[in-house]
Coordinates of C-alpha atoms and ligand atoms in Angstrom, one line a residue:
X1 CA 0.0 0.0 0.0
X2 CA 1.2 3.5 -0.8
X3 CA 0.1 5.6 2.2
X4 CA 0.3 9.0 0.3
X5 CA -2.6 7.9 -1.8
X6 CA -6.2 8.8 -1.0
X7 CA -9.3 7.7 -2.8
X8 CA -10.1 11.4 -3.6
X9 CA -6.7 12.0 -5.2
X10 CA -6.9 8.8 -7.3
X11 CA -10.4 9.8 -8.4
X12 CA -9.3 13.3 -9.4
X13 CA -6.4 12.0 -11.5
X14 CA -8.6 9.3 -13.1
X15 CA -11.3 11.9 -14.0
X16 CA -8.9 13.9 -16.0
X17 CA -8.0 11.0 -18.1
X18 CA -11.0 8.6 -18.2
X19 CA -14.6 9.7 -18.7
X20 CA -16.0 10.0 -15.2
X21 CA -12.8 8.5 -13.9
X22 CA -14.2 5.0 -14.5
X23 CA -14.3 2.3 -17.2
X24 CA -17.9 1.3 -16.5
X25 CA -20.5 4.0 -15.4
X26 CA -21.9 2.5 -12.2
X27 CA -18.4 2.5 -10.6
X28 CA -18.4 6.3 -10.5
X29 CA -20.9 6.4 -7.5
X30 CA -23.2 8.9 -9.4
X31 CA -26.3 7.4 -7.9
X32 CA -25.1 7.3 -4.3
X33 CA -22.8 10.3 -4.4
X34 CA -19.3 10.7 -3.0
X35 CA -16.0 9.3 -4.1
X36 CA -15.5 5.8 -5.3
X37 CA -13.0 3.7 -3.4
X38 CA -9.9 2.8 -5.4
X39 CA -9.0 -0.8 -4.9
X40 CA -5.5 -1.8 -3.9
X41 CA -6.3 -5.5 -3.6
X42 CA -8.8 -8.1 -2.9
X43 CA -8.4 -11.1 -0.5
X44 CA -11.1 -13.6 0.1
X45 CA -14.3 -11.8 1.1
X46 CA -12.5 -8.5 1.5
X47 CA -11.5 -5.5 -0.5
X48 CA -8.7 -3.2 0.6
X49 CA -8.6 0.4 -0.8
X50 CA -5.6 2.6 -1.5
X51 CA -6.0 4.2 2.0
X52 CA -5.8 0.8 3.6
X53 CA -9.5 0.5 4.6
X54 CA -10.9 -3.0 4.5
X55 CA -14.5 -3.8 3.4
X56 CA -16.6 -7.0 3.3
X57 CA -17.3 -7.1 -0.4
X58 CA -20.8 -7.9 -1.7
X59 CA -20.1 -6.8 -5.2
X60 CA -17.4 -9.3 -6.1
X61 CA -16.6 -7.7 -9.4
X62 CA -20.4 -7.8 -10.2
X63 CA -20.7 -11.5 -9.8
X64 CA -17.8 -13.5 -11.2
X65 CA -15.9 -14.1 -7.9
X66 CA -18.0 -16.9 -6.4
X67 CA -14.9 -18.1 -4.5
X68 CA -13.9 -14.6 -3.3
X69 CA -10.8 -12.7 -4.3
X70 CA -7.5 -14.3 -5.2
X71 CA -8.6 -17.9 -4.6
X72 CA -5.4 -19.9 -4.5
X73 CA -6.1 -22.5 -7.2
X74 CA -7.5 -19.9 -9.5
X75 CA -4.4 -17.7 -9.1
X76 CA -2.1 -20.7 -9.6
X77 CA -3.9 -21.8 -12.7
X78 CA -3.7 -18.3 -14.3
X79 CA 0.0 -17.9 -13.4
X80 CA 0.8 -21.3 -14.7
X81 CA -1.1 -20.6 -17.9
X82 CA 0.6 -17.2 -18.4
X83 CA 4.0 -18.9 -18.1
X84 CA 3.1 -20.9 -21.2
X85 CA 2.0 -17.8 -23.2
X86 CA -1.0 -15.5 -22.9
X87 CA -2.7 -15.9 -26.2
X88 CA -2.2 -17.7 -29.4
X89 CA -5.1 -17.0 -31.7
X90 CA -5.1 -20.8 -32.3
X91 CA -7.0 -23.5 -30.5
X92 CA -6.0 -24.9 -27.1
X93 CA -7.2 -28.0 -25.2
X94 CA -8.4 -25.8 -22.4
X95 CA -11.2 -24.4 -24.6
X96 CA -12.5 -27.9 -25.3
X97 CA -12.3 -28.7 -21.6
X98 CA -14.3 -25.7 -20.5
X99 CA -16.8 -26.3 -23.3
X100 CA -17.2 -30.0 -22.3
X101 CA -17.9 -29.0 -18.7
X102 CA -20.5 -26.4 -19.7
X103 CA -22.2 -28.7 -22.2
X104 CA -22.3 -31.6 -19.6
X105 CA -24.1 -29.3 -17.2
X106 CA -26.6 -27.5 -19.4
X107 CA -29.0 -29.9 -21.0
X108 CA -30.1 -27.1 -23.5
X109 CA -26.6 -26.9 -25.0
X110 CA -24.8 -29.3 -27.4
X111 CA -22.2 -26.7 -28.3
X112 CA -20.8 -23.5 -27.0
X113 CA -18.8 -20.6 -28.4
X114 CA -16.6 -18.5 -26.2
X115 CA -16.4 -14.7 -26.4
X116 CA -14.9 -12.0 -24.1
X117 CA -17.9 -10.3 -22.5
X118 CA -21.6 -10.7 -21.7
X119 CA -22.3 -8.0 -24.2
X120 CA -20.7 -10.0 -27.0
X121 CA -22.5 -13.2 -25.9
X122 CA -26.0 -11.6 -26.0
X123 CA -25.2 -9.7 -29.2
X124 CA -24.1 -12.9 -30.9
X125 CA -27.0 -14.9 -29.5
X126 CA -29.5 -12.4 -31.1
X127 CA -27.6 -12.6 -34.4
X128 CA -27.8 -16.3 -34.1
X129 CA -31.6 -16.3 -33.4
X130 CA -32.1 -14.1 -36.4
X131 CA -29.9 -16.3 -38.6
X132 CA -31.8 -19.5 -37.5
X133 CA -35.3 -18.2 -37.8
X134 CA -34.7 -15.8 -40.7
X135 CA -36.6 -13.2 -38.9
X136 CA -35.6 -9.7 -37.7
X137 CA -37.4 -8.7 -34.6
X138 CA -36.6 -9.5 -31.0
X139 CA -38.4 -8.9 -27.7
X140 CA -36.6 -7.7 -24.6
X141 CA -37.9 -6.6 -21.2
X142 CA -37.7 -3.2 -19.7
X143 CA -35.3 -3.2 -16.8
X144 CA -33.4 -6.3 -18.1
X145 CA -29.9 -5.5 -19.1
X146 CA -27.9 -7.6 -21.6
X147 CA -24.9 -5.4 -22.2
X148 CA -24.4 -2.4 -24.3
X149 CA -25.0 -3.5 -27.9
X150 CA -27.0 -0.8 -29.8
X151 CA -30.1 -2.9 -30.4
X152 CA -30.4 -3.8 -26.7
X153 CA -30.3 -0.2 -25.6
X154 CA -33.9 0.3 -26.7
X155 CA -34.6 0.9 -23.1
X156 CA -32.1 1.7 -20.3
X157 CA -30.8 -1.1 -18.1
X158 CA -29.1 -0.8 -14.7
X159 CA -26.2 1.6 -15.3
X160 CA -28.3 3.8 -17.5
X161 CA -31.3 3.6 -15.2
X162 CA -29.4 5.0 -12.3
X163 CA -27.8 7.7 -14.4
X164 CA -31.4 8.8 -15.2
X165 CA -30.8 8.8 -19.0
X166 CA -34.1 8.2 -20.7
X167 CA -32.3 7.0 -23.9
X168 CA -28.8 6.4 -25.0
X169 CA -27.4 9.0 -27.3
X170 CA -25.5 7.6 -30.2
X171 CA -27.9 4.7 -30.6
X172 CA -29.9 5.4 -33.8
X173 CA -33.6 4.8 -34.2
X174 CA -32.6 2.5 -37.0
X175 CA -30.7 0.2 -34.7
X176 CA -33.5 -0.3 -32.3
X177 CA -36.3 -0.5 -34.8
X178 CA -36.4 -4.3 -34.5
X179 CA -36.3 -4.4 -30.8
X180 CA -39.7 -4.7 -29.1
X181 CA -39.8 -3.9 -25.4
X182 CA -42.2 -5.9 -23.1
X183 CA -42.9 -5.7 -19.3
X184 CA -41.1 -8.2 -17.1
X185 CA -43.4 -10.7 -15.4
X186 CA -46.2 -9.6 -17.7
X187 CA -47.0 -12.3 -20.3
X188 CA -49.8 -10.4 -21.8
X189 CA -47.4 -7.7 -22.9
X190 CA -45.4 -10.4 -24.8
X191 CA -48.6 -11.9 -26.3
X192 CA -49.6 -8.4 -27.6
X193 CA -46.2 -8.1 -29.4
X194 CA -46.5 -11.5 -31.0
X195 CA -50.0 -10.6 -32.2
X196 CA -48.8 -7.2 -33.5
X197 CA -45.9 -8.7 -35.5
X198 CA -47.0 -12.1 -36.7
X199 CA -44.2 -14.3 -38.2
X200 CA -41.6 -11.5 -37.6
X201 CA -40.2 -12.2 -34.2
X202 CA -36.9 -14.2 -34.1
X203 CA -36.7 -14.5 -30.3
X204 CA -37.2 -13.3 -26.8
X205 CA -34.2 -12.4 -24.7
X206 CA -34.7 -12.5 -20.9
X207 CA -32.9 -12.5 -17.6
X208 CA -34.4 -15.5 -15.9
X209 CA -34.0 -13.7 -12.6
X210 CA -33.8 -9.9 -13.2
X211 CA -30.5 -8.8 -11.6
X212 CA -30.1 -5.4 -13.2
X213 CA -33.0 -3.5 -11.6
X214 CA -32.3 -4.7 -8.1
X215 CA -33.2 -8.4 -7.8
X216 CA -36.6 -9.4 -9.2
X217 CA -37.7 -13.0 -9.3
X218 CA -39.8 -14.4 -12.1
X219 CA -43.4 -14.9 -11.1
X220 CA -45.0 -18.3 -11.3
X221 CA -45.5 -19.3 -15.0
X222 CA -43.6 -16.3 -16.4
X223 CA -40.7 -18.2 -17.8
X224 CA -42.7 -21.3 -18.8
X225 CA -45.2 -18.8 -20.5
X226 CA -42.3 -17.3 -22.5
X227 CA -41.3 -20.9 -23.5
X228 CA -44.9 -21.6 -24.6
X229 CA -45.2 -18.4 -26.6
X230 CA -41.9 -19.0 -28.4
X231 CA -43.0 -22.5 -29.3
X232 CA -46.4 -21.3 -30.6
X233 CA -44.8 -18.6 -32.7
X234 CA -41.7 -20.4 -34.0
X235 CA -39.4 -18.0 -32.1
X236 CA -36.3 -18.8 -30.0
X237 CA -36.0 -18.3 -26.3
X238 CA -32.7 -16.7 -25.4
X239 CA -32.0 -17.1 -21.7
X240 CA -29.4 -14.6 -20.5
X241 CA -27.6 -16.4 -17.6
X242 CA -24.6 -14.1 -17.6
X243 CA -25.5 -13.2 -14.0
X244 CA -27.6 -16.1 -12.9
X245 CA -25.3 -18.9 -14.3
X246 CA -23.7 -20.8 -11.4
X247 CA -25.1 -18.3 -9.0
X248 CA -28.9 -18.6 -9.0
X249 CA -28.6 -22.4 -9.1
X250 CA -26.3 -25.0 -10.6
X251 CA -25.9 -24.8 -13.5
X252 CA -28.3 -22.0 -13.9
X253 CA -31.8 -20.5 -13.4
X254 CA -33.2 -22.5 -16.3
X255 CA -32.7 -25.7 -14.2
X256 CA -34.1 -24.1 -11.1
X257 CA -37.3 -22.9 -12.9
X258 CA -37.4 -26.0 -15.2
X259 CA -37.5 -24.1 -18.5
X260 CA -35.4 -25.0 -21.5
X261 CA -33.6 -22.3 -23.4
X262 CA -33.0 -22.4 -27.1
X263 CA -29.9 -20.3 -26.7
X264 CA -28.1 -19.7 -23.4
X265 CA -25.8 -16.8 -22.7
X266 CA -23.1 -17.2 -20.0
X267 CA -20.5 -14.9 -18.6
X268 CA -19.1 -13.7 -15.2
X269 CA -18.6 -17.0 -13.2
X270 CA -17.4 -19.0 -16.2
X271 CA -14.4 -16.7 -16.5
X272 CA -13.6 -16.6 -12.8
X273 CA -12.8 -12.9 -12.9
X274 CA -11.2 -12.9 -16.3
X275 CA -13.0 -11.6 -19.5
X276 CA -14.8 -14.8 -20.6
X277 CA -18.4 -15.2 -21.7
X278 CA -20.2 -17.7 -24.0
X279 CA -23.3 -18.6 -25.9
X280 CA -24.5 -22.1 -26.5
X281 CA -27.4 -24.0 -27.9
X282 CA -28.4 -27.3 -29.4
X283 CA -26.5 -28.6 -32.5
X284 CA -28.9 -27.5 -35.2
X285 CA -28.8 -23.9 -34.0
X286 CA -25.0 -23.8 -33.4
X287 CA -24.5 -25.1 -36.9
X288 CA -25.4 -21.6 -38.2
X289 CA -22.2 -20.2 -36.6
X290 CA -19.2 -19.7 -38.8
X291 CA -17.1 -21.5 -40.0
X292 CA -19.8 -24.2 -40.1
X293 CA -22.6 -21.8 -41.1
X294 CA -22.9 -18.3 -42.3
X295 CA -23.5 -16.4 -39.1
X296 CA -20.2 -14.7 -38.7
X297 CA -18.8 -14.1 -35.3
X298 CA -15.1 -14.0 -34.2
X299 CA -12.6 -12.6 -31.7
X300 CA -8.8 -12.1 -31.4
X301 CA -8.8 -13.1 -27.7
X302 CA -11.8 -15.4 -27.7
X303 CA -11.2 -18.5 -25.6
X304 CA -7.8 -17.2 -24.5
X305 CA -5.8 -19.6 -22.3
X306 CA -5.8 -17.3 -19.2
X307 CA -9.5 -17.0 -19.2
X308 CA -10.1 -20.7 -19.8
X309 CA -7.7 -21.5 -16.9
X310 CA -9.5 -19.1 -14.6
X311 CA -12.9 -20.4 -15.6
X312 CA -12.0 -24.1 -15.3
X313 CA -10.3 -23.7 -11.9
X314 CA -13.2 -21.5 -10.6
X315 CA -15.9 -23.9 -11.7
X316 CA -14.0 -27.0 -10.4
X317 CA -13.7 -25.5 -6.9
X318 CA -17.2 -24.0 -7.0
X319 CA -18.8 -27.3 -7.9
X320 CA -16.9 -29.2 -5.2
X321 CA -17.1 -29.5 -1.4
X322 CA -20.7 -28.1 -1.2
X323 CA -19.5 -24.5 -1.8
X324 CA -22.6 -23.5 -3.7
X325 CA -24.9 -24.9 -1.0
X326 CA -22.8 -23.3 1.8
X327 CA -22.9 -19.9 0.1
X328 CA -26.6 -20.1 -0.7
X329 CA -27.4 -20.9 2.9
X330 CA -25.2 -18.0 4.1
X331 CA -27.0 -15.7 1.6
X332 CA -30.4 -16.9 3.0
X333 CA -29.4 -16.3 6.6
X334 CA -28.1 -12.8 5.7
X335 CA -31.3 -11.9 4.0
X336 CA -33.4 -13.2 6.8
X337 CA -31.3 -11.3 9.3
X338 CA -31.6 -8.1 7.4
X339 CA -35.3 -8.5 6.9
X340 CA -35.7 -8.9 10.6
X341 CA -33.7 -5.9 11.5
X342 CA -35.6 -3.7 9.0
X343 CA -39.0 -4.9 10.3
X344 CA -38.0 -4.3 13.9
X345 CA -37.2 -0.7 12.9
X346 CA -40.3 -0.3 10.8
X347 CA -38.2 0.3 7.7
X348 CA -40.0 -0.4 4.4
X349 CA -37.9 -2.8 2.4
X350 CA -38.2 -5.6 -0.1
X351 CA -35.3 -8.0 0.4
X352 CA -35.0 -11.1 -1.7
X353 CA -32.5 -13.8 -2.6
X354 CA -32.0 -16.8 -4.9
X355 CA -28.9 -19.0 -4.6
X356 CA -26.0 -16.7 -4.0
X357 CA -27.7 -13.5 -5.3
X358 CA -29.6 -11.0 -3.2
X359 CA -31.4 -7.7 -3.6
X360 CA -32.2 -4.9 -1.2
X361 CA -34.9 -2.3 -2.0
X362 CA -35.8 0.5 0.2
X363 CA -39.4 1.5 -0.6
X364 CA -41.0 4.9 -0.6
X365 CA -44.4 3.4 0.2
X366 CA -45.9 0.0 0.7
X367 CA -45.8 -1.9 -2.5
X368 CA -44.3 -4.9 -4.3
X369 CA -41.7 -4.6 -7.1
X370 CA -42.2 -7.2 -9.8
X371 CA -41.0 -5.2 -12.8
X372 CA -39.0 -2.1 -13.8
X373 CA -42.0 0.2 -13.8
X374 CA -42.8 -0.8 -10.2
X375 CA -39.1 -0.4 -9.3
X376 CA -39.2 3.2 -10.6
X377 CA -42.4 3.8 -8.6
X378 CA -41.6 2.2 -5.3
X379 CA -37.8 2.2 -4.9
X380 CA -36.3 5.0 -2.8
X381 CA -32.8 5.6 -4.2
X382 CA -32.0 8.4 -1.8
X383 CA -32.6 6.1 1.2
X384 CA -30.4 3.4 -0.4
X385 CA -27.6 6.0 -0.9
X386 CA -27.7 6.9 2.8
X387 CA -27.7 3.2 3.7
X388 CA -24.8 2.6 1.3
X389 CA -22.6 5.3 2.8
X390 CA -23.4 4.2 6.4
X391 CA -22.4 0.7 5.5
X392 CA -19.2 1.8 3.6
X393 CA -18.2 3.8 6.7
X394 CA -18.5 0.6 8.7
X395 CA -16.4 -1.5 6.3
X396 CA -19.1 -3.0 4.2
X397 CA -19.2 -2.6 0.4
X398 CA -22.6 -3.0 -1.3
X399 CA -23.3 -2.0 -4.9
X400 CA -23.1 1.7 -5.3
X401 CA -26.6 1.9 -6.8
X402 CA -30.2 1.1 -5.6
X403 CA -30.9 -0.9 -8.8
X404 CA -28.2 -3.6 -8.6
X405 CA -28.1 -7.1 -7.1
X406 CA -25.8 -8.2 -4.3
X407 CA -23.4 -11.1 -4.5
X408 CA -22.1 -13.6 -1.9
X409 CA -19.0 -15.9 -2.1
X410 CA -17.8 -19.0 -0.4
X411 CA -15.1 -16.9 1.2
X412 CA -17.7 -15.1 3.3
X413 CA -18.1 -16.4 6.8
X414 CA -20.8 -16.3 9.5
X415 CA -18.6 -13.7 11.2
X416 CA -18.6 -11.5 8.1
X417 CA -22.4 -11.8 8.0
X418 CA -22.7 -11.0 11.7
X419 CA -20.4 -7.9 11.2
X420 CA -22.5 -6.8 8.3
X421 CA -25.8 -7.3 10.2
X422 CA -24.4 -5.3 13.1
X423 CA -23.4 -2.5 10.8
X424 CA -26.9 -2.6 9.2
X425 CA -28.5 -2.4 12.6
X426 CA -26.6 0.9 13.3
X427 CA -27.3 2.2 9.7
X428 CA -31.0 1.5 10.0
X429 CA -31.1 3.4 13.3
X430 CA -29.5 6.4 11.6
X431 CA -31.7 6.5 8.5
Ligands
LIG501 N1 -26.3 -9.9 -19.3 C1 -26.5 -9.7 -18.0 C2 -27.7 -10.4 -17.4 C3 -25.7 -8.9 -17.2 O1 -25.9 -8.8 -15.9 C4 -24.6 -8.3 -17.9 C5 -23.7 -7.4 -17.1 O2 -23.8 -7.2 -16.0 C6 -24.4 -8.5 -19.2 C7 -25.2 -9.3 -19.9 C8 -23.2 -7.8 -19.9 O3 -22.0 -8.4 -19.6 P1 -20.6 -7.7 -19.7 O4 -20.6 -6.6 -18.7 O5 -19.6 -8.7 -19.5 O6 -20.6 -7.2 -21.1

């Protein structure tokens, strides 16, 4: 640690050279105010900033770090891989190994293609759905975020939502003209779109658990209803498991909710903290992808050995020794504890969890959030910001936005949860 450094000073320097001082908008703390902490290092469940402050981390790089920071076998595998060369632009056996693991776990996938980000995975999945169906239009849901491809910014997702931008400048009307936006948990809104555009809809893309407007679970029959509508209308169901994959359930939310995707998008956990994502589907769909088919998609660093090593070692550890079960149980206990503290204080909240994901809404008035429109109506971002800063002061790092999910890792302990709940008790009293 360099003790002359402060978060303020680092942020000042960064702002002069990088837009907003950050390389992804939510990191700038715009929706909670104040100065972002600049990270010096991560260890297990903890972050340490440049000033030497330590925080229990519930962001975990926005999901990938299921084992916590710098997990020994992950670090070893990456170092070992780097010693043999960092990228070849030619195939390696590690790609086949990770592909085999994913295909063996997801019954909806016969083949998988690796890319470098969730954005690339969803963008390619949509191209693939269009290629396979020979149709143009897609349906997405307001408040679902699938990365920053033009056609998917028809309506703002998390980062954009919290920055209060009503639309994204630079995205032309032309590029969103084939994107239809429906309401999450509202099958009727999807039916209406199918009726209005018969024979034109290539697919639906959905977050099986919405994790980019806070955490919103799918209501009974929502996902199976989407499956049915896709089957009735000859469209493909693209399940975006970039966030939920290996976090909501093993292997993903589609298993938990018993719904079969046509195309699955993965990211985050499968790269163990390195830039890896993927899309996969059954054989007849994946045969559209070049070089077998005509749907072109490529990448200089796709499937690179460091990412494959990190993904493989992360998944191997995560799938062993009951780590997922332990972490899910911890997440449940945390959410129950927080709910109890809030209700004791009479604070209006909606706190939920699934697997190792959780969400905390502070509400302006009694109500229930089941979609983006209700999130906008009921959620009190000002109260969240106060809570966030009270927690930060007490060494707990939650997402710096009221509309994001929280993440738990197997490095978190009961003591960390107790510390967090104690801090929350004090924070609630001060709100
Ligand atoms: N899809 C979902 C569900 C996500 O949560 C995200 C990012 O948070 C993405 C896609 C985009 O992934 P990336 O940030 O790797 O481009």
